[in-house]
XYZ file of C-alpha atoms in Angstrom:
113
model
C -9.076 3.632 1.287
C -9.046 3.570 5.190
C -8.862 0.078 4.851
C -5.345 0.701 3.171
C -4.437 3.056 5.496
C -5.258 0.625 8.640
C -3.254 -2.196 7.070
C -0.365 0.144 6.241
C -0.537 1.219 9.879
C -0.411 -2.545 10.754
C 2.658 -2.810 8.660
C 4.024 0.305 10.050
C 3.766 -0.908 13.588
C 5.535 -4.491 12.634
C 8.185 -2.677 11.117
C 9.000 -0.124 13.795
C 8.129 2.903 11.340
C 6.493 5.991 11.152
C 5.033 8.268 8.544
C 8.129 10.262 8.524
C 10.619 7.202 8.301
C 8.775 6.060 5.138
C 8.744 9.212 3.551
C 12.499 9.419 3.958
C 13.420 5.964 2.762
C 11.044 5.972 0.065
C 11.736 9.419 -1.206
C 8.038 10.586 -0.970
C 7.624 14.189 -0.233
C 7.471 14.992 3.490
C 4.192 15.117 4.975
C 2.543 13.434 1.829
C 1.194 10.240 3.644
C -0.334 12.190 6.331
C -2.335 14.304 3.497
C -2.989 11.056 1.879
C -4.912 10.022 5.016
C -7.148 13.062 5.211
C -7.870 12.749 1.541
C -8.429 9.175 1.493
C -5.573 7.818 -0.844
C -2.162 7.972 -2.279
C -1.273 8.025 -5.946
C 0.078 5.208 -7.673
C 3.567 6.349 -7.911
C 3.969 6.776 -4.175
C 2.223 3.449 -3.482
C 4.634 1.885 -5.882
C 7.716 3.471 -4.140
C 6.402 2.187 -0.621
C 6.120 -1.554 -2.226
C 9.438 -1.210 -4.110
C 11.237 0.129 -0.786
C 9.571 -2.274 1.450
C 9.089 -5.358 -0.737
C 8.262 -7.683 1.972
C 5.135 -6.071 1.735
C 2.436 -7.931 -0.037
C 0.754 -5.523 -2.352
C -2.464 -7.957 -2.234
C -2.528 -7.673 1.348
C -2.107 -3.905 1.398
C -4.853 -3.204 -1.208
C -7.314 -5.785 -0.687
C -6.517 -7.499 2.797
C -5.976 -10.617 1.404
C -3.334 -13.220 1.972
C -0.634 -12.339 4.529
C 0.957 -9.127 5.147
C 4.619 -10.208 4.789
C 6.035 -11.991 1.929
C 7.871 -15.164 2.697
C 9.727 -16.506 -0.197
C 12.988 -16.642 -1.936
C 12.614 -13.363 -4.154
C 12.707 -11.486 -0.871
C 16.028 -10.977 1.072
C 16.335 -8.322 3.721
C 19.589 -8.951 4.362
C 20.710 -7.982 0.697
C 18.038 -5.732 -0.192
C 17.057 -7.602 -3.251
C 13.948 -6.395 -5.155
C 11.488 -8.823 -6.725
C 10.114 -7.460 -10.276
C 7.254 -5.117 -9.667
C 4.154 -6.359 -11.187
C 2.606 -3.359 -12.188
C -0.307 -4.623 -14.155
C -1.263 -6.383 -10.619
C -0.792 -3.062 -9.116
C -2.952 -0.971 -11.459
C -5.715 -3.568 -11.418
C -5.824 -3.831 -7.655
C -5.827 0.059 -7.582
C -8.894 0.027 -10.015
C -10.496 -2.584 -8.100
C -10.301 -0.437 -4.908
C -11.617 2.728 -7.107
C -14.464 0.815 -8.394
C -15.325 -0.449 -4.882
C -15.093 3.326 -3.459
C -17.373 4.608 -6.302
C -20.021 1.799 -5.828
C -19.831 2.551 -1.850
C -20.194 6.331 -2.923
C -23.240 5.886 -5.172
C -25.181 3.702 -2.615
C -24.589 6.392 0.198
C -25.743 9.117 -2.331
C -28.790 7.024 -2.926
C -29.414 6.639 0.485
C -29.188 10.602 1.028
């Protein structure tokens, strides 16, 4: 999931955020993002909190690196903090694809050893 955190870092830089500010604004436990970096991932619940709080962040881009980082449409209005509906099925599917990819990479590396 290092690509996930690379993309999250890019978004954070774009928005002028740091790990602490994200934890405060999302309600995630203090230090959890740093721990997630070390262990290679965040829980679905915590990722959902990030996507809900920063609703201009495109989940497809965050998970897979496809599309654009920022959502540019009428369902997002930063001035009024309106939140588009969260597509849980899409988030779950994206996370499962990442887990499957990670498992495949681990298996390939184990076979090489």
